[in-house]
Amino acid sequence: MTDSSVLDLAPVVPVVVVEDVADAVPLARALVAGGLRAIEVTLRTPAALDAIRAIADEVPDAVVGAGTVISPQNVTDSVAAGARFLVSPGWTDTLLDAMKKSGVPFLPGVSTTSEVVALLERGVSEMKFFPAEAAGGVPYLKSLAGPLPQARFCPTGGVSLGSAPSYLALKNVGCVGGSWMLPADAVAAKDWARIETLAREAAGLK
């Protein structure tokens, strides 16, 4: 990765759940063609690590990362598979230590002010805000910018094409995570052209 910050790769990071590893490469190619290079493959399915490996091997323009990283073993397995960044829904000292030692950029998840302060204390200023909408959304993040201006976020969880611009307008938001450009029916139908079109629309957000 030329930039060590996940937050600056693209305005939107697609959050991908891969059920069938055969879908991984064409799906990633469609996202990249639409302008979304950073792709978070969540570790929610048995196919996830193989999907990361396939994208890393076959889609050189993609910057593939692992999401739903919740243990040191997840960290080790993801990096071994070719993940170039890590994203967690939350964090513990043990998980944070493992992510710091991984050698790749990471976004630990937070949903409270105390968690943000604790990460800043540990030298981490870039975080995932999750679950964004349920945890307070745009007003919550806006209120954090005053006392904690050094913290930057990737809000994920309930973010949509309609709400993304409001998040991206905040000075403490670098990008948003979402899956609206990957509708289940399009993935099931292997309609990669539709996904590319939706990705292009997302990539154009400011």
CSV table of N, CA, C and O in Angstrom, one decimal, residues 10-12 161-170 173-176 200-206:
chain,number,residue,atom,x,y,z
A,10,ALA,N,-10.0,5.6,-0.4
A,10,ALA,CA,-11.2,5.9,-1.2
A,10,ALA,C,-12.2,6.4,-0.2
A,10,ALA,O,-12.2,6.2,1.0
A,11,PRO,N,-13.2,7.2,-0.7
A,11,PRO,CA,-14.3,7.7,0.1
A,11,PRO,C,-15.1,6.6,0.7
A,11,PRO,O,-15.7,6.8,1.8
A,12,VAL,N,-15.2,5.5,0.0
A,12,VAL,CA,-16.1,4.4,0.5
A,12,VAL,C,-15.3,3.1,0.4
A,12,VAL,O,-14.6,2.8,-0.6
A,161,LEU,N,-26.1,5.0,0.7
A,161,LEU,CA,-25.8,6.0,-0.3
A,161,LEU,C,-26.3,7.3,0.1
A,161,LEU,O,-25.7,8.4,-0.2
A,162,GLY,N,-27.5,7.3,0.7
A,162,GLY,CA,-28.1,8.6,1.1
A,162,GLY,C,-27.4,9.3,2.3
A,162,GLY,O,-27.3,10.5,2.3
A,163,SER,N,-27.0,8.5,3.2
A,163,SER,CA,-26.4,9.1,4.4
A,163,SER,C,-24.9,9.3,4.3
A,163,SER,O,-24.3,10.1,5.1
A,164,ALA,N,-24.2,8.6,3.4
A,164,ALA,CA,-22.8,8.7,3.3
A,164,ALA,C,-22.2,10.1,3.2
A,164,ALA,O,-21.3,10.5,3.8
A,165,PRO,N,-22.9,10.9,2.3
A,165,PRO,CA,-22.3,12.3,2.1
A,165,PRO,C,-22.3,13.1,3.4
A,165,PRO,O,-21.4,13.9,3.7
A,166,SER,N,-23.3,12.9,4.3
A,166,SER,CA,-23.4,13.6,5.6
A,166,SER,C,-22.2,13.2,6.5
A,166,SER,O,-21.6,14.0,7.2
A,167,TYR,N,-21.8,11.9,6.4
A,167,TYR,CA,-20.6,11.5,7.2
A,167,TYR,C,-19.4,12.0,6.6
A,167,TYR,O,-18.5,12.6,7.3
A,168,LEU,N,-19.3,12.0,5.3
A,168,LEU,CA,-18.0,12.4,4.6
A,168,LEU,C,-17.8,13.9,4.7
A,168,LEU,O,-16.7,14.4,4.6
A,169,ALA,N,-18.8,14.6,5.0
A,169,ALA,CA,-18.7,16.1,5.2
A,169,ALA,C,-18.1,16.5,6.5
A,169,ALA,O,-17.6,17.6,6.7
A,170,LEU,N,-18.0,15.5,7.5
A,170,LEU,CA,-17.4,15.8,8.8
A,170,LEU,C,-15.9,15.8,8.7
A,170,LEU,O,-15.3,14.9,8.0
A,173,VAL,N,-14.0,12.5,9.6
A,173,VAL,CA,-14.3,11.3,8.9
A,173,VAL,C,-13.4,11.2,7.6
A,173,VAL,O,-13.4,12.1,6.8
A,174,GLY,N,-12.7,10.1,7.5
A,174,GLY,CA,-11.8,9.9,6.3
A,174,GLY,C,-12.5,9.2,5.2
A,174,GLY,O,-12.3,9.4,4.0
A,175,CYS,N,-13.4,8.2,5.6
A,175,CYS,CA,-14.1,7.4,4.6
A,175,CYS,C,-15.2,6.7,5.4
A,175,CYS,O,-15.3,6.8,6.6
A,176,VAL,N,-16.1,6.1,4.6
A,176,VAL,CA,-17.2,5.3,5.2
A,176,VAL,C,-17.1,3.9,4.7
A,176,VAL,O,-16.6,3.6,3.7
A,200,ARG,N,-19.1,2.7,-8.9
A,200,ARG,CA,-18.7,4.0,-9.5
A,200,ARG,C,-19.5,5.2,-8.9
A,200,ARG,O,-18.9,6.2,-8.6
A,201,GLU,N,-20.7,4.9,-8.6
A,201,GLU,CA,-21.6,5.9,-8.0
A,201,GLU,C,-21.0,6.2,-6.6
A,201,GLU,O,-20.9,7.4,-6.2
A,202,ALA,N,-20.7,5.2,-5.9
A,202,ALA,CA,-20.1,5.3,-4.5
A,202,ALA,C,-18.8,6.0,-4.5
A,202,ALA,O,-18.5,6.9,-3.7
A,203,ALA,N,-18.0,5.7,-5.5
A,203,ALA,CA,-16.6,6.3,-5.6
A,203,ALA,C,-16.7,7.8,-5.9
A,203,ALA,O,-15.7,8.5,-5.6
A,204,GLY,N,-17.8,8.2,-6.4
A,204,GLY,CA,-17.9,9.7,-6.7
A,204,GLY,C,-18.4,10.5,-5.6
A,204,GLY,O,-18.5,11.7,-5.7
A,205,LEU,N,-18.7,9.9,-4.5
A,205,LEU,CA,-19.2,10.6,-3.3
A,205,LEU,C,-18.0,11.4,-2.7
A,205,LEU,O,-16.9,11.0,-2.7
A,206,LYS,N,-18.4,12.6,-2.2
A,206,LYS,CA,-17.4,13.5,-1.5
A,206,LYS,C,-17.8,13.7,-0.1
A,206,LYS,O,-18.9,13.7,0.3
